[in-house]
CSV table of C-alpha atoms and ligand atoms in Angstrom, one decimal:
chain,number,residue,atom,x,y,z
A,1465,UNK,CA,-21.3,18.7,4.0
A,1466,UNK,CA,-20.8,19.0,7.8
A,1467,UNK,CA,-18.5,21.6,9.3
A,1468,UNK,CA,-16.8,22.1,12.6
A,1469,UNK,CA,-17.0,25.4,14.4
A,1470,UNK,CA,-14.5,26.2,17.1
A,1471,UNK,CA,-14.2,29.3,19.3
A,1472,UNK,CA,-10.5,29.1,20.3
A,1473,UNK,CA,-8.3,30.3,23.1
A,1474,UNK,CA,-9.3,27.9,25.9
A,1475,UNK,CA,-6.6,25.6,27.3
A,1476,UNK,CA,-7.7,21.9,27.2
A,1477,UNK,CA,-8.0,20.4,30.7
A,1478,UNK,CA,-9.2,16.9,31.6
A,1479,UNK,CA,-8.9,13.4,30.4
A,1480,UNK,CA,-9.2,11.9,26.9
A,1481,UNK,CA,-9.7,8.2,26.3
A,1482,UNK,CA,-7.6,6.7,23.5
A,1483,UNK,CA,-9.2,4.2,21.1
A,1484,UNK,CA,-7.7,1.3,19.2
A,1485,UNK,CA,-5.4,2.3,16.3
A,1486,UNK,CA,-7.1,2.6,12.9
A,1487,UNK,CA,-3.8,1.7,11.1
A,1488,UNK,CA,-3.5,-1.5,13.2
A,1489,UNK,CA,-7.2,-2.4,12.9
A,1490,UNK,CA,-7.3,-2.3,9.1
A,1491,UNK,CA,-4.6,-4.9,8.4
A,1492,UNK,CA,-5.9,-7.0,11.3
A,1493,UNK,CA,-9.4,-7.1,9.7
A,1494,UNK,CA,-7.8,-8.1,6.4
A,1495,UNK,CA,-6.0,-11.0,8.1
A,1496,UNK,CA,-9.4,-12.7,8.6
A,1497,UNK,CA,-9.2,-13.7,5.0
A,1498,UNK,CA,-6.4,-16.1,5.8
A,1499,UNK,CA,-8.7,-18.5,7.8
A,1500,UNK,CA,-12.0,-20.2,7.3
A,1501,UNK,CA,-12.6,-19.8,11.0
A,1502,UNK,CA,-13.4,-16.7,13.2
A,1503,UNK,CA,-11.1,-13.9,14.0
A,1504,UNK,CA,-12.4,-11.8,16.9
A,1505,UNK,CA,-10.9,-8.3,17.3
A,1506,UNK,CA,-11.6,-6.2,20.4
A,1507,UNK,CA,-10.7,-2.5,21.1
A,1508,UNK,CA,-11.8,-1.7,17.5
A,1509,UNK,CA,-12.4,2.0,16.9
A,1510,UNK,CA,-15.7,3.2,15.5
A,1511,UNK,CA,-14.5,5.0,12.3
A,1512,UNK,CA,-15.6,5.4,8.6
A,1513,UNK,CA,-12.4,3.6,7.4
A,1514,UNK,CA,-13.3,0.6,9.6
A,1515,UNK,CA,-16.8,0.5,8.0
A,1516,UNK,CA,-15.2,0.8,4.5
A,1517,UNK,CA,-12.9,-2.2,5.3
A,1518,UNK,CA,-15.9,-4.1,6.7
A,1519,UNK,CA,-17.9,-3.5,3.5
A,1520,UNK,CA,-15.0,-4.6,1.3
A,1521,UNK,CA,-14.6,-7.8,3.4
A,1522,UNK,CA,-18.3,-8.5,3.3
A,1523,UNK,CA,-18.3,-8.5,-0.5
A,1524,UNK,CA,-15.5,-11.0,-0.4
A,1525,UNK,CA,-17.9,-13.2,1.6
A,1526,UNK,CA,-16.8,-12.5,5.1
A,1527,UNK,CA,-19.5,-12.7,7.8
A,1528,UNK,CA,-19.1,-9.9,10.3
A,1529,UNK,CA,-20.8,-9.5,13.6
A,1530,UNK,CA,-20.4,-6.6,16.0
A,1531,UNK,CA,-20.6,-7.9,19.6
A,1532,UNK,CA,-20.9,-4.7,21.6
A,1533,UNK,CA,-18.1,-3.1,23.6
A,1534,UNK,CA,-14.8,-4.6,24.6
A,1535,UNK,CA,-14.5,-5.8,28.3
A,1536,UNK,CA,-13.7,-2.8,30.5
A,1537,UNK,CA,-16.8,-1.0,29.0
A,1538,UNK,CA,-17.0,2.7,28.4
A,1539,UNK,CA,-14.4,3.7,25.9
A,1540,UNK,CA,-12.7,0.3,25.5
A,1541,UNK,CA,-13.8,0.0,21.8
A,1542,UNK,CA,-15.9,-2.6,20.1
A,1543,UNK,CA,-15.7,-6.3,19.5
A,1544,UNK,CA,-16.0,-7.5,15.9
A,1545,UNK,CA,-16.0,-11.1,14.8
A,1546,UNK,CA,-15.0,-11.8,11.2
A,1547,UNK,CA,-15.5,-15.2,9.6
A,1548,UNK,CA,-14.3,-15.9,6.1
A,1549,UNK,CA,-15.7,-19.4,5.8
A,1550,UNK,CA,-16.1,-19.2,2.1
A,1551,UNK,CA,-14.5,-16.5,-0.2
A,1552,UNK,CA,-17.2,-15.8,-2.7
A,1553,UNK,CA,-15.4,-13.1,-4.7
A,1554,UNK,CA,-11.7,-12.3,-5.0
A,1555,UNK,CA,-12.1,-8.9,-6.6
A,1556,UNK,CA,-11.6,-5.7,-4.6
A,1557,UNK,CA,-13.5,-3.2,-6.8
A,1558,UNK,CA,-12.4,0.4,-7.6
A,1559,UNK,CA,-15.5,1.9,-5.9
A,1560,UNK,CA,-14.3,0.7,-2.5
A,1561,UNK,CA,-10.5,0.8,-3.0
A,1562,UNK,CA,-10.6,4.4,-4.2
A,1563,UNK,CA,-12.3,5.4,-0.9
A,1564,UNK,CA,-9.4,3.9,1.1
A,1565,UNK,CA,-6.0,3.0,0.0
A,1566,UNK,CA,-5.6,0.4,2.8
A,1567,UNK,CA,-8.0,-1.8,0.8
A,1568,UNK,CA,-5.0,-3.0,-1.0
A,1569,UNK,CA,-4.2,-5.1,2.1
A,1570,UNK,CA,-6.6,-7.8,1.0
A,1571,UNK,CA,-4.3,-8.6,-1.9
A,1572,UNK,CA,-1.7,-10.7,0.0
A,1573,UNK,CA,-4.3,-12.7,2.1
A,1574,UNK,CA,-6.5,-13.4,-0.9
A,1575,UNK,CA,-3.7,-14.7,-3.1
A,1576,UNK,CA,-2.3,-16.8,-0.2
A,1577,UNK,CA,-5.7,-18.4,0.6
A,1578,UNK,CA,-7.4,-18.6,-2.9
A,1579,UNK,CA,-4.5,-18.5,-5.3
A,1580,UNK,CA,-5.9,-15.4,-7.0
A,1581,UNK,CA,-7.0,-11.9,-6.5
A,1582,UNK,CA,-8.0,-8.9,-8.5
A,1583,UNK,CA,-7.5,-5.6,-6.7
A,1584,UNK,CA,-8.1,-2.2,-8.1
A,1585,UNK,CA,-5.1,0.2,-8.2
A,1586,UNK,CA,-5.8,2.8,-5.5
A,1587,UNK,CA,-5.4,5.7,-7.9
A,1588,UNK,CA,-4.7,9.4,-6.9
A,1589,UNK,CA,-4.3,10.4,-3.4
A,1590,UNK,CA,-4.2,13.8,-1.6
A,1591,UNK,CA,-0.8,13.2,-0.1
A,1592,UNK,CA,1.3,12.3,-3.1
A,1593,UNK,CA,1.4,9.5,-5.8
A,1594,UNK,CA,1.7,6.6,-3.3
A,1595,UNK,CA,2.4,3.7,-5.6
A,1596,UNK,CA,1.9,0.0,-4.7
A,1597,UNK,CA,4.8,-1.4,-6.6
A,1598,UNK,CA,6.5,-2.8,-3.5
A,1599,UNK,CA,3.4,-4.9,-2.7
A,1600,UNK,CA,3.2,-6.2,-6.3
A,1601,UNK,CA,6.9,-6.9,-6.7
A,1602,UNK,CA,7.0,-8.7,-3.3
A,1603,UNK,CA,4.1,-10.9,-4.3
A,1604,UNK,CA,5.8,-11.7,-7.6
A,1605,UNK,CA,8.9,-12.8,-5.5
A,1606,UNK,CA,6.6,-15.2,-3.6
A,1607,UNK,CA,5.7,-16.8,-7.0
A,1608,UNK,CA,2.5,-15.0,-8.0
A,1609,UNK,CA,2.0,-14.1,-11.6
A,1610,UNK,CA,1.1,-10.5,-11.8
A,1611,UNK,CA,-0.7,-8.6,-14.6
A,1612,UNK,CA,-1.8,-5.0,-14.5
A,1613,UNK,CA,-4.9,-4.6,-16.6
A,1614,UNK,CA,-7.7,-2.1,-16.8
A,1615,UNK,CA,-6.7,-0.4,-13.6
A,1616,UNK,CA,-6.5,-3.6,-11.7
A,1617,UNK,CA,-3.7,-5.7,-10.2
A,1618,UNK,CA,-4.4,-9.4,-11.2
A,1619,UNK,CA,-2.4,-11.9,-9.2
A,1620,UNK,CA,-2.5,-15.6,-9.6
A,1621,UNK,CA,-0.5,-18.6,-8.3
A,1622,UNK,CA,-0.9,-22.3,-9.0
A,1623,UNK,CA,-1.0,-24.1,-5.7
A,1624,UNK,CA,0.7,-22.2,-2.8
A,1625,UNK,CA,3.0,-19.2,-2.8
A,1626,UNK,CA,6.7,-20.0,-2.2
A,1627,UNK,CA,8.8,-18.4,0.5
A,1628,UNK,CA,11.6,-16.1,-0.7
A,1629,UNK,CA,13.8,-13.2,0.5
A,1630,UNK,CA,12.3,-9.8,-0.2
A,1631,UNK,CA,14.6,-6.8,0.2
A,1632,UNK,CA,12.6,-3.6,0.3
A,1633,UNK,CA,14.4,-0.7,-1.3
A,1634,UNK,CA,12.4,1.6,1.0
A,1635,UNK,CA,10.5,1.1,4.2
A,1636,UNK,CA,6.8,0.5,3.5
A,1637,UNK,CA,4.2,-0.2,6.3
A,1638,UNK,CA,1.6,-1.5,3.9
A,1639,UNK,CA,3.9,-3.7,1.8
A,1640,UNK,CA,5.5,-5.2,4.9
A,1641,UNK,CA,2.0,-6.1,6.2
A,1642,UNK,CA,0.6,-7.4,2.9
A,1643,UNK,CA,3.6,-9.7,2.3
A,1644,UNK,CA,3.9,-10.8,5.9
A,1645,UNK,CA,0.2,-12.0,5.7
A,1646,UNK,CA,0.8,-13.7,2.3
A,1647,UNK,CA,4.0,-15.4,3.6
A,1648,UNK,CA,2.2,-17.0,6.6
A,1649,UNK,CA,0.6,-19.6,4.2
A,1650,UNK,CA,3.4,-19.9,1.7
A,1651,UNK,CA,5.5,-23.0,1.3
A,1652,UNK,CA,8.9,-22.5,3.1
A,1653,UNK,CA,10.6,-19.5,4.6
A,1654,UNK,CA,10.2,-15.8,3.7
A,1655,UNK,CA,12.6,-13.1,4.9
A,1656,UNK,CA,11.5,-9.5,4.7
A,1657,UNK,CA,14.5,-7.2,4.8
A,1658,UNK,CA,14.3,-3.5,5.5
A,1659,UNK,CA,10.8,-4.2,6.8
A,1660,UNK,CA,8.7,-1.6,8.6
A,1661,UNK,CA,8.9,-1.6,12.4
A,1662,UNK,CA,5.8,0.4,13.2
A,1663,UNK,CA,3.8,-0.7,16.3
A,1664,UNK,CA,0.9,-1.4,13.9
A,1665,UNK,CA,3.1,-3.9,11.9
A,1666,UNK,CA,4.1,-5.6,15.2
A,1667,UNK,CA,0.4,-5.7,16.2
A,1668,UNK,CA,-0.5,-7.6,13.0
A,1669,UNK,CA,2.5,-9.9,13.5
A,1670,UNK,CA,1.4,-10.7,17.1
A,1671,UNK,CA,-2.1,-11.4,15.9
A,1672,UNK,CA,-0.9,-13.7,13.1
A,1673,UNK,CA,1.2,-15.6,15.7
A,1674,UNK,CA,-2.0,-16.0,17.8
A,1675,UNK,CA,-3.6,-17.5,14.7
A,1676,UNK,CA,-0.8,-20.0,14.5
A,1677,UNK,CA,1.8,-18.3,12.2
A,1678,UNK,CA,5.5,-18.8,12.7
A,1679,UNK,CA,7.1,-15.4,12.7
A,1680,UNK,CA,10.5,-14.3,14.1
A,1681,UNK,CA,12.1,-10.8,14.3
A,1682,UNK,CA,8.9,-8.9,15.2
A,1683,UNK,CA,9.8,-5.3,15.8
A,1684,UNK,CA,13.1,-5.6,13.9
A,1685,UNK,CA,13.8,-4.7,10.3
A,1686,UNK,CA,14.3,-8.3,9.3
A,1687,UNK,CA,11.2,-10.5,9.7
A,1688,UNK,CA,11.3,-14.2,9.1
A,1689,UNK,CA,8.1,-16.1,8.4
A,1690,UNK,CA,8.0,-19.9,8.1
A,1691,UNK,CA,4.8,-20.8,6.1
A,1692,UNK,CA,2.3,-23.1,7.7
A,1693,UNK,CA,-0.5,-25.2,6.1
A,1694,UNK,CA,-3.3,-23.4,7.8
A,1695,UNK,CA,-4.0,-20.8,10.5
A,1696,UNK,CA,-6.8,-20.9,13.0
A,1697,UNK,CA,-9.2,-18.7,14.9
A,1698,UNK,CA,-8.0,-16.2,17.5
A,1699,UNK,CA,-9.0,-13.3,19.7
A,1700,UNK,CA,-6.9,-10.2,19.6
A,1701,UNK,CA,-7.1,-6.7,21.1
A,1702,UNK,CA,-6.0,-3.8,18.8
A,1703,UNK,CA,-3.1,-1.7,20.1
A,1704,UNK,CA,-4.1,1.9,21.3
A,1705,UNK,CA,-3.8,4.6,18.7
A,1706,UNK,CA,-0.5,6.4,19.1
A,1707,UNK,CA,-1.5,8.9,16.4
A,1708,UNK,CA,-4.8,9.7,18.0
A,1709,UNK,CA,-3.0,10.1,21.4
A,1710,UNK,CA,-0.3,12.2,19.8
A,1711,UNK,CA,-2.9,14.5,18.1
A,1712,UNK,CA,-4.6,15.2,21.5
A,1713,UNK,CA,-1.2,15.6,23.2
A,1714,UNK,CA,-0.3,18.3,20.6
A,1715,UNK,CA,-3.8,19.9,21.0
A,1716,UNK,CA,-3.1,20.2,24.7
A,1717,UNK,CA,0.3,21.6,24.1
A,1718,UNK,CA,-0.9,24.1,21.5
A,1719,UNK,CA,-3.6,25.4,23.8
A,1720,UNK,CA,-1.1,25.4,26.7
A,1721,UNK,CA,-3.4,23.0,28.6
A,1722,UNK,CA,-3.0,20.0,30.8
A,1723,UNK,CA,-4.6,16.6,29.9
A,1724,UNK,CA,-4.3,12.9,30.7
A,1725,UNK,CA,-4.5,10.5,27.8
A,1726,UNK,CA,-6.1,7.4,29.2
A,1727,UNK,CA,-5.1,4.2,27.5
A,1728,UNK,CA,-2.1,5.8,25.7
A,1729,UNK,CA,1.1,3.7,25.4
A,1730,UNK,CA,3.9,6.2,26.0
A,1731,UNK,CA,6.6,3.7,25.0
A,1732,UNK,CA,5.2,3.7,21.5
A,1733,UNK,CA,5.3,7.5,21.3
A,1734,UNK,CA,8.9,8.2,22.3
A,1735,UNK,CA,9.8,10.3,19.2
A,1736,UNK,CA,6.7,12.5,19.6
A,1737,UNK,CA,7.3,12.9,23.4
A,1738,UNK,CA,10.9,13.9,22.7
A,1739,UNK,CA,9.8,16.7,20.5
A,1740,UNK,CA,7.2,17.9,23.0
A,1741,UNK,CA,9.7,17.8,25.8
A,1742,UNK,CA,12.2,19.8,23.7
A,1743,UNK,CA,9.5,22.5,23.1
A,1744,UNK,CA,9.0,22.8,26.9
A,1745,UNK,CA,6.0,20.5,27.5
A,1746,UNK,CA,6.0,18.2,30.5
A,1747,UNK,CA,5.2,14.6,29.5
A,1748,UNK,CA,4.8,12.2,32.3
A,1749,UNK,CA,3.7,8.5,32.1
A,1750,UNK,CA,0.8,7.8,34.4
A,1751,UNK,CA,-0.8,4.6,35.6
A,1752,UNK,CA,-3.5,4.9,33.0
A,1753,UNK,CA,-1.5,6.4,30.1
A,1754,UNK,CA,0.3,9.7,30.1
A,1755,UNK,CA,-0.1,13.3,31.1
A,1756,UNK,CA,0.7,16.3,28.9
A,1757,UNK,CA,1.2,19.5,30.8
A,1758,UNK,CA,1.9,22.8,29.0
A,1759,UNK,CA,0.0,25.1,31.3
A,1760,UNK,CA,1.6,28.5,31.6
A,1761,UNK,CA,4.6,27.4,29.6
A,1762,UNK,CA,6.5,29.5,27.0
A,1763,UNK,CA,7.1,26.9,24.3
A,1764,UNK,CA,10.0,27.1,21.9
A,1765,UNK,CA,10.3,25.9,18.3
A,1766,UNK,CA,12.1,22.6,17.5
A,1767,UNK,CA,13.2,21.1,14.2
A,1768,UNK,CA,11.5,17.9,13.1
A,1769,UNK,CA,12.1,15.3,10.4
A,1770,UNK,CA,9.6,12.6,9.6
A,1771,UNK,CA,11.1,9.1,9.4
A,1772,UNK,CA,9.9,5.5,9.6
A,1773,UNK,CA,9.4,4.2,13.1
A,1774,UNK,CA,11.0,4.6,15.6
A,1775,UNK,CA,11.6,8.0,14.0
A,1776,UNK,CA,9.0,10.9,14.1
A,1777,UNK,CA,5.8,9.8,12.4
A,1778,UNK,CA,4.7,11.5,9.2
A,1779,UNK,CA,1.1,11.1,10.5
A,1780,UNK,CA,2.0,13.7,13.2
A,1781,UNK,CA,3.8,16.2,11.0
A,1782,UNK,CA,0.7,18.4,10.3
A,1783,UNK,CA,-0.4,18.6,13.9
A,1784,UNK,CA,3.1,19.4,15.1
A,1785,UNK,CA,3.3,22.3,12.6
A,1786,UNK,CA,0.2,23.8,14.2
A,1787,UNK,CA,2.0,23.7,17.5
A,1788,UNK,CA,5.2,25.2,16.1
A,1789,UNK,CA,3.2,28.0,14.5
A,1790,UNK,CA,2.5,29.2,18.1
A,1791,UNK,CA,5.9,28.4,19.7
A,1792,UNK,CA,8.7,31.0,20.2
A,1793,UNK,CA,11.4,31.2,17.5
A,1794,UNK,CA,11.7,29.2,14.3
A,1795,UNK,CA,11.5,25.5,13.5
A,1796,UNK,CA,12.2,23.5,10.4
A,1797,UNK,CA,9.9,20.7,9.5
A,1798,UNK,CA,11.1,18.2,6.9
A,1799,UNK,CA,8.8,15.6,5.4
A,1800,UNK,CA,10.8,12.6,4.1
A,1801,UNK,CA,8.0,10.0,3.7
A,1802,UNK,CA,5.4,11.5,1.4
A,1803,UNK,CA,5.6,14.2,-1.3
A,1804,UNK,CA,2.9,16.8,-1.3
A,1805,UNK,CA,2.2,16.5,2.4
A,1806,UNK,CA,2.0,20.2,3.2
A,1807,UNK,CA,-1.5,20.9,2.1
A,1808,UNK,CA,-2.3,22.2,5.5
A,1809,UNK,CA,0.2,25.0,5.1
A,1810,UNK,CA,-1.9,27.5,3.1
A,1811,UNK,CA,-4.8,26.9,5.5
A,1812,UNK,CA,-2.6,27.4,8.6
A,1813,UNK,CA,-1.4,30.6,6.9
A,1814,UNK,CA,-5.0,31.8,6.6
A,1815,UNK,CA,-5.0,31.6,10.4
A,1816,UNK,CA,-2.0,33.9,10.7
A,1817,UNK,CA,0.8,31.2,10.8
A,1818,UNK,CA,4.1,32.3,9.2
A,1819,UNK,CA,5.4,29.4,7.1
A,1820,UNK,CA,7.7,29.2,4.1
A,1821,UNK,CA,8.0,26.0,2.1
A,1822,UNK,CA,11.5,25.1,0.7
A,1823,UNK,CA,11.9,22.6,-2.1
A,1824,UNK,CA,8.5,21.0,-1.4
A,1825,UNK,CA,9.8,18.9,1.5
A,1826,UNK,CA,10.8,21.4,4.2
A,1827,UNK,CA,8.9,24.1,5.9
A,1828,UNK,CA,10.3,26.9,8.0
A,1829,UNK,CA,7.7,27.9,10.7
A,1830,UNK,CA,8.2,31.1,12.6
A,1831,UNK,CA,6.1,31.2,15.7
A,1832,UNK,CA,3.5,34.0,16.2
A,1833,UNK,CA,2.1,35.0,19.6
A,1834,UNK,CA,-1.4,34.1,18.6
A,1835,UNK,CA,-3.2,32.6,15.6
A,1836,UNK,CA,-6.5,34.0,14.5
A,1837,UNK,CA,-9.7,32.1,13.7
A,1838,UNK,CA,-10.7,31.8,10.0
A,1839,UNK,CA,-12.7,29.7,7.6
A,1840,UNK,CA,-10.5,26.8,6.4
A,1841,UNK,CA,-10.8,23.6,4.5
A,1842,UNK,CA,-9.7,20.1,5.5
A,1843,UNK,CA,-7.7,18.3,2.7
A,1844,UNK,CA,-6.8,15.0,4.2
A,1845,UNK,CA,-7.1,13.2,7.6
A,1846,UNK,CA,-4.1,14.5,9.5
A,1847,UNK,CA,-4.1,18.0,7.8
A,1848,UNK,CA,-7.7,18.3,9.1
A,1849,UNK,CA,-6.6,17.5,12.7
A,1850,UNK,CA,-3.9,20.2,12.5
A,1851,UNK,CA,-6.6,22.7,11.6
A,1852,UNK,CA,-8.7,21.7,14.6
A,1853,UNK,CA,-5.6,22.1,16.8
A,1854,UNK,CA,-4.9,25.6,15.3
A,1855,UNK,CA,-8.6,26.5,15.8
A,1856,UNK,CA,-8.5,25.4,19.4
A,1857,UNK,CA,-5.6,27.8,20.1
A,1858,UNK,CA,-6.6,30.7,17.8
A,1859,UNK,CA,-8.3,33.9,18.9
A,1860,UNK,CA,-11.9,34.0,17.7
A,1861,UNK,CA,-13.9,31.6,15.5
A,1862,UNK,CA,-12.7,29.0,13.1
A,1863,UNK,CA,-14.9,27.0,10.8
A,1864,UNK,CA,-13.5,23.8,9.2
A,1865,UNK,CA,-15.3,22.4,6.2
A,1866,UNK,CA,-15.0,18.9,4.6
A,1867,UNK,CA,-14.9,17.2,8.0
A,1868,UNK,CA,-15.6,13.8,6.5
A,1869,UNK,CA,-11.8,13.4,6.4
A,1870,UNK,CA,-11.8,13.6,10.3
A,1871,UNK,CA,-14.5,10.9,10.5
A,1872,UNK,CA,-12.1,8.5,8.8
A,1873,UNK,CA,-9.6,8.5,11.7
A,1874,UNK,CA,-10.9,10.2,14.8
A,1875,UNK,CA,-13.7,8.7,16.9
A,1876,UNK,CA,-15.9,11.3,18.7
A,1877,UNK,CA,-13.4,14.0,18.2
A,1878,UNK,CA,-15.8,16.9,19.0
A,1879,UNK,CA,-17.1,15.2,22.1
A,1880,UNK,CA,-13.6,14.4,23.5
A,1881,UNK,CA,-12.4,17.9,23.0
A,1882,UNK,CA,-15.6,19.5,24.4
A,1883,UNK,CA,-15.2,17.3,27.5
A,1884,UNK,CA,-11.9,19.0,28.1
A,1885,UNK,CA,-13.4,22.5,27.9
A,1886,UNK,CA,-13.1,23.3,24.2
A,1887,UNK,CA,-15.8,25.4,22.6
A,1888,UNK,CA,-16.4,23.2,19.6
A,1889,UNK,CA,-19.4,21.9,17.7
A,1890,UNK,CA,-20.3,20.0,14.6
A,1891,UNK,CA,-22.6,21.9,12.3
A,1892,UNK,CA,-24.7,19.4,10.3
A,1893,UNK,CA,-25.7,20.8,6.8
B,749,LIG,C1,0.8,3.7,6.2
B,749,LIG,C2,-0.3,4.3,7.1
B,749,LIG,C3,-0.2,5.9,6.9
B,749,LIG,C4,1.2,6.4,7.2
B,749,LIG,C5,2.2,5.6,6.4
B,749,LIG,C6,3.7,5.9,6.7
B,749,LIG,C7,-2.0,2.7,7.2
B,749,LIG,C8,-3.4,2.2,6.8
B,749,LIG,N1,-1.6,3.9,6.7
B,749,LIG,O1,0.5,4.0,4.9
B,749,LIG,O2,-1.2,6.5,7.8
B,749,LIG,O3,1.3,7.7,6.8
B,749,LIG,O4,2.1,4.2,6.6
B,749,LIG,O5,3.9,5.7,8.1
B,749,LIG,O6,-1.4,2.0,7.9
B,749,LIG,N2,5.7,3.4,-1.4
B,749,LIG,C9,6.2,3.0,-2.6
B,749,LIG,N3,5.7,1.9,-3.2
B,749,LIG,C10,4.9,1.0,-2.5
B,749,LIG,C11,4.5,1.3,-1.2
B,749,LIG,C12,4.9,2.6,-0.6
B,749,LIG,O7,6.9,3.8,-3.3
B,749,LIG,O8,4.5,0.0,-3.0
B,749,LIG,C13,6.2,4.7,-0.8
B,749,LIG,C14,5.0,5.6,-0.5
B,749,LIG,O9,4.7,6.4,-1.6
B,749,LIG,C15,5.6,6.5,0.6
B,749,LIG,C16,6.5,5.5,1.4
B,749,LIG,O10,6.8,4.4,0.5
B,749,LIG,O11,6.4,7.5,0.1
B,749,LIG,C17,5.9,4.9,2.7
B,749,LIG,O12,4.6,4.4,2.4
B,749,LIG,P1,3.9,3.2,3.2
B,749,LIG,O13,4.7,3.0,4.5
B,749,LIG,O14,3.7,2.1,2.3
B,749,LIG,O15,2.5,3.9,3.6
B,749,LIG,P2,1.1,3.2,3.7
B,749,LIG,O16,1.3,1.7,4.1
B,749,LIG,O17,0.4,3.4,2.5
């Protein structure tokens, strides 16, 4: 298994291009199942999770063709055409779903288009139990008969799904996306109440509208979808990845560097920028994205609580903890979205961070003047990026094993950081 070796202590300086968002691209790809025509996505990132989704769609019968880079060249991402002319198989098998939870996003589109789907339950996950009950209950509200058998969700409807009001007891990005897709082809109107407002949910809604869907309330917590008989082909560019951008912003801050994130959308990163500014980092929107300047700054600890958008994203919690581990004073980091999302804590402590976990959901981080390099192990995608950040700032050498987690969500991470002066390499075993 590959490892990443970092010799830390060098401030990041330069520019980093931001790719399309993984978490937008995955539901957008699943949306191709709603039409028998071609959906063309540009600005698609090159990531293992995207390949996993492509493999899943291919076994449903989707023809995929990669058409080079997006207009703009260089780092503008890839163009992928997806054509689901005939669905040959409505089962999403365990082998693919267990690799990536987002596979469950094929459930809504398959039932809406084919009247049936059999999707494996995702099973265990490194960041908590993560059930899919909201997806399943919502689909039942739209008229699907649901059975859970042999580890699979089996959903069936005679004719079309029927629009209904669905009130989510808690905000779920995936359930909002799955049910929004299903509702586009349902008979009548669906209202999703307490819906997720994440930019990736809005991106999917805008793409569905480009495909002919009738959706109101995009970006609010109440989404109204009037079902239509059919949707049609469309071209759509994936929104830039606010979590990739945020990760490099925090890496720049933790190394007390100065970088420009080219292609970042600062207006989608307000909660992260607020925390960075409170620590003492200078965040400035630029013509091409935004600049993060922490050079020569004495950063201070800030309290953070993860929340659904527009609150502070759980997907940035681990990275921010690496920054707080080097800031002056204490900060309290509270995770409200996922249980068991502090797996990076013992690894950061191996690097000299001072962290105490309280009641499994809060961590008190007391900043130290310098972290020190160590051998550490990646446990999930964002935990891995927090170890990279800590390694970039630490004195001496850090080796991170199990880097396949990083390949799921960061395109050319080593190259991008090395281009900004980091001493970092991938060791292939
Ligand atoms: C998505 C993101 C993930 C991010 C998360 C929260 C993708 C591919 N992944 O994951 O990176 O961390 O949003 O912003 O977009 N829940 C239930 N029942 C359900 C569904 C969710 O109890 O049926 C709970 C989850 O366990 C969790 C919370 O709701 O505690 C939020 O999860 P959700 O927003 O659904 O996350 P994902 O869509 O899986």
